[in-house]
Amino acid sequence: MAEAEIERLPDDVLAHVLGFISSFTDLAQASGVCKKWKRGVDQSMGRRRSLIFAGWKMDDESTARIVGLAYSLRELDISKSRWGCQITDEGLAKISMAKCVGNLTSVSLWGMSGITDAGVTQLISRAGSLQHLNIGGTFVTDESLYAIAHNCPNLKSIVLWACRHITESGMLVLVTQCRKLEAINLWGTRVAVAGLLAVSPDLQIKKPLNLGAHPLLQVA
């Protein structure tokens, strides 16, 4: 299609076309073509209900900027990848200010070693609609569990794979407060499950004895 023909496209049609671009690098380049294309990129980002950053070289600034544009966002995946998605507590603090955060239903921060209680509690404090959370492989403690318990009444599943600093005390608060919780992945933790099942007998808890189990094992 010739450049002149592209320029004649209505903004909403251009935004629809740009919505098929999955590369954040390509979107950034498209945004720099002209003001019309920038509007199209912004509009296409605003329509997105899911963002997956795994596999992309992202930092705090770029990730927060993109999430800030995605006001219809429902699912956010910032999992670790071999290319090094470098998100820290500072990045989560910036992301927490995005308008979409209150409507997020699913968040994955799996394996992000730069994330601690400071970032998680900041994000969770504004994510009241959250149903599914994966913070496995991070350095969170019971402080994060308390924040989740008090801010996420709709939580249905949580992955805490290898979160070695959480305790049964924190988990009991979580299970007691989050009455809609259906499934927990506690692989690689020191938390005993008997006390949790006493509070919620129907809770599905994954804590496999097989030490060779895949680290990305999800809750049932």
Short mmCIF file of N, CA and C in Angstrom, two decimals, residues 42-207:
data_model
loop_
_atom_site.label_atom_id
_atom_site.label_comp_id
_atom_site.label_asym_id
_atom_site.label_seq_id
_atom_site.Cartn_x
_atom_site.Cartn_y
_atom_site.Cartn_z
N ASP A 42 -1.15 4.86 20.04
CA ASP A 42 -1.74 5.09 21.36
C ASP A 42 -3.14 4.48 21.45
N GLN A 43 -3.92 4.63 20.38
CA GLN A 43 -5.28 4.09 20.38
C GLN A 43 -5.25 2.56 20.38
N SER A 44 -4.34 1.97 19.64
CA SER A 44 -4.25 0.51 19.61
C SER A 44 -3.81 -0.04 20.96
N MET A 45 -2.90 0.66 21.64
CA MET A 45 -2.47 0.23 22.97
C MET A 45 -3.62 0.35 23.97
N GLY A 46 -4.42 1.39 23.80
CA GLY A 46 -5.54 1.60 24.70
C GLY A 46 -6.59 0.50 24.61
N ARG A 47 -6.63 -0.19 23.48
CA ARG A 47 -7.62 -1.26 23.29
C ARG A 47 -7.14 -2.61 23.83
N ARG A 48 -5.86 -2.74 24.10
CA ARG A 48 -5.30 -4.05 24.46
C ARG A 48 -5.76 -4.48 25.85
N ARG A 49 -6.17 -5.73 25.91
CA ARG A 49 -6.61 -6.30 27.18
C ARG A 49 -5.55 -7.20 27.80
N SER A 50 -4.49 -7.47 27.02
CA SER A 50 -3.42 -8.33 27.53
C SER A 50 -2.06 -7.81 27.04
N LEU A 51 -1.09 -7.78 27.93
CA LEU A 51 0.27 -7.41 27.59
C LEU A 51 1.22 -8.45 28.16
N ILE A 52 2.11 -8.96 27.30
CA ILE A 52 3.11 -9.94 27.72
C ILE A 52 4.49 -9.39 27.40
N PHE A 53 5.28 -9.13 28.43
CA PHE A 53 6.60 -8.55 28.23
C PHE A 53 7.71 -9.60 28.26
N ALA A 54 7.39 -10.84 28.61
CA ALA A 54 8.38 -11.90 28.63
C ALA A 54 9.02 -12.04 27.24
N GLY A 55 10.35 -12.07 27.20
CA GLY A 55 11.04 -12.20 25.92
C GLY A 55 11.49 -10.88 25.33
N TRP A 56 11.12 -9.76 25.97
CA TRP A 56 11.51 -8.44 25.47
C TRP A 56 12.45 -7.76 26.44
N LYS A 57 13.38 -7.01 25.90
CA LYS A 57 14.29 -6.23 26.74
C LYS A 57 13.57 -4.97 27.21
N MET A 58 13.03 -5.04 28.39
CA MET A 58 12.26 -3.93 28.93
C MET A 58 12.87 -3.46 30.24
N ASP A 59 12.71 -2.17 30.53
CA ASP A 59 13.15 -1.63 31.81
C ASP A 59 11.96 -0.96 32.49
N ASP A 60 12.21 -0.38 33.64
CA ASP A 60 11.13 0.24 34.41
C ASP A 60 10.38 1.30 33.62
N GLU A 61 11.14 2.20 32.98
CA GLU A 61 10.53 3.33 32.29
C GLU A 61 9.67 2.89 31.11
N SER A 62 10.23 2.04 30.25
CA SER A 62 9.51 1.64 29.04
C SER A 62 8.28 0.80 29.38
N THR A 63 8.41 -0.08 30.37
CA THR A 63 7.27 -0.91 30.75
C THR A 63 6.14 -0.07 31.33
N ALA A 64 6.48 0.84 32.24
CA ALA A 64 5.47 1.69 32.86
C ALA A 64 4.78 2.57 31.82
N ARG A 65 5.54 3.05 30.84
CA ARG A 65 4.97 3.91 29.81
C ARG A 65 3.94 3.15 28.97
N ILE A 66 4.27 1.92 28.59
CA ILE A 66 3.36 1.13 27.77
C ILE A 66 2.11 0.74 28.56
N VAL A 67 2.28 0.31 29.80
CA VAL A 67 1.14 -0.06 30.63
C VAL A 67 0.23 1.16 30.84
N GLY A 68 0.84 2.32 30.97
CA GLY A 68 0.06 3.54 31.16
C GLY A 68 -0.86 3.86 29.99
N LEU A 69 -0.49 3.41 28.79
CA LEU A 69 -1.31 3.65 27.60
C LEU A 69 -2.45 2.63 27.48
N ALA A 70 -2.28 1.48 28.11
CA ALA A 70 -3.23 0.37 27.95
C ALA A 70 -4.35 0.47 28.97
N TYR A 71 -5.23 1.44 28.80
CA TYR A 71 -6.26 1.68 29.82
C TYR A 71 -7.34 0.61 29.86
N SER A 72 -7.40 -0.29 28.86
CA SER A 72 -8.37 -1.39 28.87
C SER A 72 -7.75 -2.69 29.36
N LEU A 73 -6.52 -2.63 29.84
CA LEU A 73 -5.76 -3.82 30.19
C LEU A 73 -6.42 -4.63 31.30
N ARG A 74 -6.40 -5.96 31.13
CA ARG A 74 -6.91 -6.87 32.15
C ARG A 74 -5.85 -7.88 32.58
N GLU A 75 -4.93 -8.24 31.67
CA GLU A 75 -3.91 -9.25 31.98
C GLU A 75 -2.52 -8.69 31.71
N LEU A 76 -1.66 -8.76 32.74
CA LEU A 76 -0.30 -8.21 32.64
C LEU A 76 0.71 -9.28 33.01
N ASP A 77 1.62 -9.58 32.08
CA ASP A 77 2.64 -10.61 32.30
C ASP A 77 4.03 -9.97 32.15
N ILE A 78 4.73 -9.88 33.27
CA ILE A 78 6.09 -9.31 33.26
C ILE A 78 7.06 -10.37 33.78
N SER A 79 6.91 -11.59 33.29
CA SER A 79 7.74 -12.70 33.75
C SER A 79 9.18 -12.58 33.26
N LYS A 80 10.06 -13.22 34.01
CA LYS A 80 11.47 -13.24 33.65
C LYS A 80 11.68 -14.01 32.35
N SER A 81 12.67 -13.58 31.57
CA SER A 81 13.03 -14.32 30.37
C SER A 81 14.55 -14.28 30.22
N ARG A 82 15.08 -15.09 29.35
CA ARG A 82 16.53 -15.14 29.18
C ARG A 82 17.08 -13.87 28.56
N TRP A 83 16.21 -13.05 27.95
CA TRP A 83 16.67 -11.78 27.39
C TRP A 83 16.75 -10.68 28.44
N GLY A 84 16.25 -10.95 29.65
CA GLY A 84 16.47 -10.01 30.74
C GLY A 84 15.49 -8.87 30.85
N CYS A 85 14.23 -9.17 31.14
CA CYS A 85 13.25 -8.13 31.42
C CYS A 85 13.57 -7.58 32.81
N GLN A 86 14.13 -6.39 32.87
CA GLN A 86 14.67 -5.86 34.13
C GLN A 86 13.68 -4.91 34.81
N ILE A 87 12.71 -5.47 35.46
CA ILE A 87 11.73 -4.66 36.18
C ILE A 87 12.05 -4.71 37.67
N THR A 88 12.04 -3.57 38.33
CA THR A 88 12.36 -3.50 39.74
C THR A 88 11.17 -2.94 40.53
N ASP A 89 11.37 -2.78 41.82
CA ASP A 89 10.32 -2.19 42.66
C ASP A 89 9.94 -0.80 42.17
N GLU A 90 10.91 -0.05 41.68
CA GLU A 90 10.63 1.29 41.17
C GLU A 90 9.68 1.22 39.98
N GLY A 91 9.90 0.24 39.12
CA GLY A 91 9.02 0.07 37.97
C GLY A 91 7.61 -0.30 38.38
N LEU A 92 7.48 -1.18 39.37
CA LEU A 92 6.15 -1.56 39.83
C LEU A 92 5.43 -0.36 40.46
N ALA A 93 6.18 0.48 41.14
CA ALA A 93 5.57 1.67 41.73
C ALA A 93 5.00 2.57 40.64
N LYS A 94 5.73 2.71 39.54
CA LYS A 94 5.25 3.53 38.43
C LYS A 94 4.06 2.87 37.74
N ILE A 95 4.13 1.56 37.56
CA ILE A 95 3.02 0.83 36.93
C ILE A 95 1.76 0.95 37.78
N SER A 96 1.93 0.95 39.09
CA SER A 96 0.78 1.00 39.98
C SER A 96 -0.05 2.27 39.81
N MET A 97 0.53 3.30 39.20
CA MET A 97 -0.18 4.56 38.99
C MET A 97 -1.00 4.57 37.71
N ALA A 98 -0.87 3.52 36.89
CA ALA A 98 -1.63 3.46 35.63
C ALA A 98 -3.11 3.29 35.91
N LYS A 99 -3.94 3.88 35.05
CA LYS A 99 -5.38 3.84 35.24
C LYS A 99 -5.95 2.42 35.18
N CYS A 100 -5.26 1.52 34.46
CA CYS A 100 -5.79 0.18 34.26
C CYS A 100 -5.62 -0.73 35.47
N VAL A 101 -4.75 -0.37 36.40
CA VAL A 101 -4.37 -1.29 37.48
C VAL A 101 -5.58 -1.75 38.29
N GLY A 102 -6.51 -0.88 38.56
CA GLY A 102 -7.68 -1.24 39.34
C GLY A 102 -8.57 -2.27 38.67
N ASN A 103 -8.39 -2.45 37.35
CA ASN A 103 -9.21 -3.41 36.59
C ASN A 103 -8.46 -4.68 36.21
N LEU A 104 -7.20 -4.79 36.59
CA LEU A 104 -6.42 -5.98 36.26
C LEU A 104 -7.00 -7.20 36.95
N THR A 105 -7.13 -8.30 36.20
CA THR A 105 -7.60 -9.55 36.77
C THR A 105 -6.49 -10.58 36.89
N SER A 106 -5.39 -10.38 36.14
CA SER A 106 -4.29 -11.34 36.16
C SER A 106 -2.95 -10.61 36.06
N VAL A 107 -2.03 -10.95 36.97
CA VAL A 107 -0.69 -10.37 36.96
C VAL A 107 0.33 -11.47 37.20
N SER A 108 1.37 -11.51 36.38
CA SER A 108 2.47 -12.44 36.59
C SER A 108 3.79 -11.68 36.68
N LEU A 109 4.49 -11.89 37.78
CA LEU A 109 5.81 -11.30 37.99
C LEU A 109 6.82 -12.41 38.21
N TRP A 110 6.54 -13.57 37.64
CA TRP A 110 7.35 -14.76 37.92
C TRP A 110 8.84 -14.54 37.66
N GLY A 111 9.66 -14.90 38.66
CA GLY A 111 11.10 -14.92 38.49
C GLY A 111 11.79 -13.58 38.46
N MET A 112 11.09 -12.49 38.79
CA MET A 112 11.69 -11.17 38.74
C MET A 112 12.46 -10.92 40.03
N SER A 113 13.77 -11.19 39.99
CA SER A 113 14.60 -11.14 41.19
C SER A 113 14.79 -9.73 41.74
N GLY A 114 14.47 -8.71 40.94
CA GLY A 114 14.61 -7.34 41.41
C GLY A 114 13.37 -6.83 42.14
N ILE A 115 12.41 -7.72 42.35
CA ILE A 115 11.15 -7.33 42.97
C ILE A 115 11.08 -7.84 44.41
N THR A 116 10.69 -6.96 45.32
CA THR A 116 10.54 -7.31 46.73
C THR A 116 9.16 -6.87 47.22
N ASP A 117 8.97 -6.94 48.53
CA ASP A 117 7.70 -6.52 49.13
C ASP A 117 7.35 -5.08 48.77
N ALA A 118 8.35 -4.22 48.68
CA ALA A 118 8.10 -2.80 48.43
C ALA A 118 7.32 -2.60 47.13
N GLY A 119 7.73 -3.27 46.07
CA GLY A 119 7.06 -3.12 44.79
C GLY A 119 5.72 -3.84 44.74
N VAL A 120 5.69 -5.05 45.28
CA VAL A 120 4.46 -5.85 45.23
C VAL A 120 3.35 -5.17 46.02
N THR A 121 3.65 -4.71 47.22
CA THR A 121 2.61 -4.08 48.05
C THR A 121 2.09 -2.80 47.40
N GLN A 122 2.98 -2.07 46.73
CA GLN A 122 2.56 -0.85 46.05
C GLN A 122 1.57 -1.17 44.93
N LEU A 123 1.89 -2.18 44.14
CA LEU A 123 1.01 -2.57 43.04
C LEU A 123 -0.31 -3.14 43.56
N ILE A 124 -0.21 -4.03 44.52
CA ILE A 124 -1.39 -4.72 45.04
C ILE A 124 -2.37 -3.75 45.70
N SER A 125 -1.85 -2.67 46.26
CA SER A 125 -2.71 -1.72 46.96
C SER A 125 -3.75 -1.10 46.05
N ARG A 126 -3.54 -1.16 44.72
CA ARG A 126 -4.48 -0.56 43.77
C ARG A 126 -5.09 -1.60 42.83
N ALA A 127 -4.82 -2.88 43.08
CA ALA A 127 -5.28 -3.94 42.18
C ALA A 127 -6.41 -4.74 42.83
N GLY A 128 -7.49 -4.08 43.17
CA GLY A 128 -8.58 -4.70 43.90
C GLY A 128 -9.38 -5.72 43.12
N SER A 129 -9.24 -5.76 41.79
CA SER A 129 -10.00 -6.71 40.98
C SER A 129 -9.22 -7.98 40.66
N LEU A 130 -8.03 -8.10 41.20
CA LEU A 130 -7.13 -9.20 40.86
C LEU A 130 -7.72 -10.56 41.22
N GLN A 131 -7.64 -11.49 40.26
CA GLN A 131 -8.13 -12.85 40.47
C GLN A 131 -7.01 -13.88 40.42
N HIS A 132 -5.98 -13.60 39.62
CA HIS A 132 -4.88 -14.55 39.46
C HIS A 132 -3.55 -13.80 39.59
N LEU A 133 -2.67 -14.32 40.46
CA LEU A 133 -1.39 -13.66 40.73
C LEU A 133 -0.27 -14.68 40.77
N ASN A 134 0.81 -14.38 40.04
CA ASN A 134 2.00 -15.23 40.05
C ASN A 134 3.18 -14.38 40.49
N ILE A 135 3.65 -14.60 41.73
CA ILE A 135 4.85 -13.91 42.21
C ILE A 135 5.91 -14.92 42.59
N GLY A 136 5.84 -16.09 41.96
CA GLY A 136 6.83 -17.13 42.21
C GLY A 136 8.23 -16.69 41.79
N GLY A 137 9.23 -17.12 42.54
CA GLY A 137 10.61 -16.80 42.19
C GLY A 137 11.05 -15.40 42.58
N THR A 138 10.22 -14.68 43.33
CA THR A 138 10.59 -13.35 43.82
C THR A 138 11.00 -13.47 45.29
N PHE A 139 11.42 -12.35 45.87
CA PHE A 139 11.90 -12.38 47.25
C PHE A 139 10.87 -11.79 48.23
N VAL A 140 9.61 -12.05 47.97
CA VAL A 140 8.57 -11.52 48.83
C VAL A 140 8.54 -12.26 50.17
N THR A 141 7.94 -11.60 51.16
CA THR A 141 7.77 -12.19 52.49
C THR A 141 6.29 -12.14 52.86
N ASP A 142 6.00 -12.40 54.11
CA ASP A 142 4.62 -12.33 54.58
C ASP A 142 4.02 -10.93 54.40
N GLU A 143 4.86 -9.90 54.34
CA GLU A 143 4.35 -8.54 54.15
C GLU A 143 3.51 -8.45 52.88
N SER A 144 3.99 -9.09 51.81
CA SER A 144 3.22 -9.10 50.56
C SER A 144 1.93 -9.89 50.71
N LEU A 145 2.00 -11.00 51.44
CA LEU A 145 0.80 -11.81 51.64
C LEU A 145 -0.26 -11.02 52.41
N TYR A 146 0.16 -10.24 53.40
CA TYR A 146 -0.79 -9.42 54.16
C TYR A 146 -1.46 -8.38 53.24
N ALA A 147 -0.65 -7.78 52.36
CA ALA A 147 -1.18 -6.78 51.42
C ALA A 147 -2.20 -7.41 50.47
N ILE A 148 -1.87 -8.60 49.97
CA ILE A 148 -2.78 -9.31 49.07
C ILE A 148 -4.07 -9.66 49.80
N ALA A 149 -3.94 -10.13 51.03
CA ALA A 149 -5.10 -10.52 51.82
C ALA A 149 -6.06 -9.36 52.04
N HIS A 150 -5.52 -8.17 52.22
CA HIS A 150 -6.36 -7.01 52.55
C HIS A 150 -6.84 -6.23 51.33
N ASN A 151 -6.25 -6.49 50.17
CA ASN A 151 -6.60 -5.69 48.99
C ASN A 151 -7.20 -6.49 47.84
N CYS A 152 -7.15 -7.81 47.89
CA CYS A 152 -7.59 -8.62 46.75
C CYS A 152 -8.66 -9.63 47.17
N PRO A 153 -9.86 -9.18 47.46
CA PRO A 153 -10.93 -10.08 47.92
C PRO A 153 -11.40 -11.06 46.85
N ASN A 154 -11.11 -10.77 45.58
CA ASN A 154 -11.56 -11.63 44.49
C ASN A 154 -10.52 -12.65 44.03
N LEU A 155 -9.40 -12.73 44.74
CA LEU A 155 -8.31 -13.62 44.33
C LEU A 155 -8.76 -15.07 44.29
N LYS A 156 -8.47 -15.75 43.16
CA LYS A 156 -8.85 -17.14 42.99
C LYS A 156 -7.64 -18.07 42.98
N SER A 157 -6.50 -17.59 42.47
CA SER A 157 -5.31 -18.44 42.42
C SER A 157 -4.06 -17.61 42.62
N ILE A 158 -3.05 -18.25 43.23
CA ILE A 158 -1.78 -17.55 43.45
C ILE A 158 -0.64 -18.56 43.33
N VAL A 159 0.43 -18.16 42.65
CA VAL A 159 1.63 -18.98 42.51
C VAL A 159 2.72 -18.36 43.38
N LEU A 160 3.23 -19.16 44.33
CA LEU A 160 4.28 -18.70 45.24
C LEU A 160 5.48 -19.62 45.16
N TRP A 161 5.72 -20.15 43.97
CA TRP A 161 6.82 -21.08 43.74
C TRP A 161 8.14 -20.50 44.23
N ALA A 162 8.82 -21.24 45.11
CA ALA A 162 10.16 -20.88 45.60
C ALA A 162 10.21 -19.55 46.36
N CYS A 163 9.09 -19.11 46.88
CA CYS A 163 9.09 -17.92 47.75
C CYS A 163 9.47 -18.39 49.15
N ARG A 164 10.74 -18.51 49.40
CA ARG A 164 11.24 -19.19 50.60
C ARG A 164 11.11 -18.35 51.87
N HIS A 165 10.74 -17.10 51.72
CA HIS A 165 10.66 -16.23 52.90
C HIS A 165 9.24 -16.07 53.43
N ILE A 166 8.27 -16.71 52.79
CA ILE A 166 6.91 -16.66 53.31
C ILE A 166 6.75 -17.74 54.37
N THR A 167 5.80 -17.55 55.29
CA THR A 167 5.60 -18.51 56.37
C THR A 167 4.15 -18.96 56.43
N GLU A 168 3.90 -19.95 57.25
CA GLU A 168 2.53 -20.44 57.42
C GLU A 168 1.64 -19.35 58.01
N SER A 169 2.22 -18.50 58.85
CA SER A 169 1.45 -17.41 59.46
C SER A 169 0.88 -16.49 58.39
N GLY A 170 1.73 -16.10 57.43
CA GLY A 170 1.26 -15.23 56.35
C GLY A 170 0.24 -15.92 55.47
N MET A 171 0.46 -17.20 55.21
CA MET A 171 -0.47 -17.95 54.36
C MET A 171 -1.83 -18.11 55.03
N LEU A 172 -1.84 -18.28 56.33
CA LEU A 172 -3.11 -18.41 57.04
C LEU A 172 -3.94 -17.13 56.95
N VAL A 173 -3.26 -15.99 57.03
CA VAL A 173 -3.96 -14.71 56.87
C VAL A 173 -4.54 -14.61 55.47
N LEU A 174 -3.74 -15.00 54.47
CA LEU A 174 -4.18 -14.94 53.08
C LEU A 174 -5.41 -15.82 52.84
N VAL A 175 -5.33 -17.07 53.31
CA VAL A 175 -6.42 -18.01 53.08
C VAL A 175 -7.68 -17.59 53.84
N THR A 176 -7.50 -17.03 55.02
CA THR A 176 -8.64 -16.61 55.83
C THR A 176 -9.35 -15.40 55.22
N GLN A 177 -8.57 -14.46 54.68
CA GLN A 177 -9.14 -13.23 54.14
C GLN A 177 -9.67 -13.40 52.72
N CYS A 178 -8.98 -14.15 51.90
CA CYS A 178 -9.37 -14.33 50.49
C CYS A 178 -10.27 -15.56 50.37
N ARG A 179 -11.53 -15.39 50.63
CA ARG A 179 -12.45 -16.50 50.71
C ARG A 179 -12.79 -17.11 49.35
N LYS A 180 -12.45 -16.42 48.27
CA LYS A 180 -12.69 -16.96 46.94
C LYS A 180 -11.49 -17.75 46.41
N LEU A 181 -10.44 -17.83 47.20
CA LEU A 181 -9.22 -18.51 46.77
C LEU A 181 -9.48 -20.00 46.54
N GLU A 182 -9.09 -20.47 45.36
CA GLU A 182 -9.33 -21.86 44.99
C GLU A 182 -8.06 -22.69 44.88
N ALA A 183 -6.95 -22.06 44.49
CA ALA A 183 -5.74 -22.83 44.21
C ALA A 183 -4.49 -22.05 44.57
N ILE A 184 -3.50 -22.77 45.12
CA ILE A 184 -2.22 -22.17 45.51
C ILE A 184 -1.10 -23.10 45.06
N ASN A 185 -0.03 -22.53 44.52
CA ASN A 185 1.17 -23.28 44.21
C ASN A 185 2.23 -22.92 45.23
N LEU A 186 2.59 -23.88 46.09
CA LEU A 186 3.58 -23.65 47.14
C LEU A 186 4.84 -24.47 46.91
N TRP A 187 5.08 -24.85 45.67
CA TRP A 187 6.27 -25.65 45.36
C TRP A 187 7.51 -24.91 45.82
N GLY A 188 8.41 -25.62 46.51
CA GLY A 188 9.69 -25.04 46.90
C GLY A 188 9.63 -24.11 48.10
N THR A 189 8.51 -24.13 48.83
CA THR A 189 8.41 -23.31 50.05
C THR A 189 8.47 -24.22 51.27
N ARG A 190 8.55 -23.59 52.45
CA ARG A 190 8.60 -24.35 53.70
C ARG A 190 7.25 -24.37 54.41
N VAL A 191 6.22 -23.95 53.72
CA VAL A 191 4.89 -23.84 54.33
C VAL A 191 4.20 -25.19 54.40
N ALA A 192 3.73 -25.55 55.60
CA ALA A 192 2.95 -26.77 55.77
C ALA A 192 1.52 -26.52 55.31
N VAL A 193 0.93 -27.51 54.68
CA VAL A 193 -0.40 -27.31 54.09
C VAL A 193 -1.54 -27.69 55.01
N ALA A 194 -1.27 -28.46 56.06
CA ALA A 194 -2.35 -28.96 56.91
C ALA A 194 -3.17 -27.82 57.52
N GLY A 195 -2.50 -26.79 58.02
CA GLY A 195 -3.20 -25.67 58.64
C GLY A 195 -4.05 -24.92 57.64
N LEU A 196 -3.59 -24.81 56.40
CA LEU A 196 -4.33 -24.10 55.36
C LEU A 196 -5.59 -24.87 55.00
N LEU A 197 -5.48 -26.18 54.91
CA LEU A 197 -6.64 -27.01 54.57
C LEU A 197 -7.65 -27.04 55.71
N ALA A 198 -7.19 -26.83 56.92
CA ALA A 198 -8.11 -26.77 58.05
C ALA A 198 -9.01 -25.55 57.94
N VAL A 199 -8.47 -24.47 57.37
CA VAL A 199 -9.24 -23.24 57.18
C VAL A 199 -10.12 -23.34 55.95
N SER A 200 -9.56 -23.93 54.87
CA SER A 200 -10.27 -24.03 53.60
C SER A 200 -10.09 -25.43 53.03
N PRO A 201 -10.92 -26.39 53.42
CA PRO A 201 -10.76 -27.80 53.03
C PRO A 201 -10.76 -28.05 51.53
N ASP A 202 -11.44 -27.22 50.76
CA ASP A 202 -11.55 -27.46 49.32
C ASP A 202 -10.41 -26.81 48.53
N LEU A 203 -9.50 -26.16 49.23
CA LEU A 203 -8.40 -25.47 48.56
C LEU A 203 -7.49 -26.46 47.84
N GLN A 204 -7.17 -26.17 46.58
CA GLN A 204 -6.23 -26.99 45.81
C GLN A 204 -4.83 -26.45 46.04
N ILE A 205 -3.97 -27.27 46.62
CA ILE A 205 -2.61 -26.83 46.94
C ILE A 205 -1.61 -27.71 46.22
N LYS A 206 -0.75 -27.09 45.46
CA LYS A 206 0.31 -27.83 44.76
C LYS A 206 1.63 -27.62 45.50
N LYS A 207 2.11 -28.72 46.08
CA LYS A 207 3.43 -28.71 46.70
C LYS A 207 4.05 -30.07 46.42
#
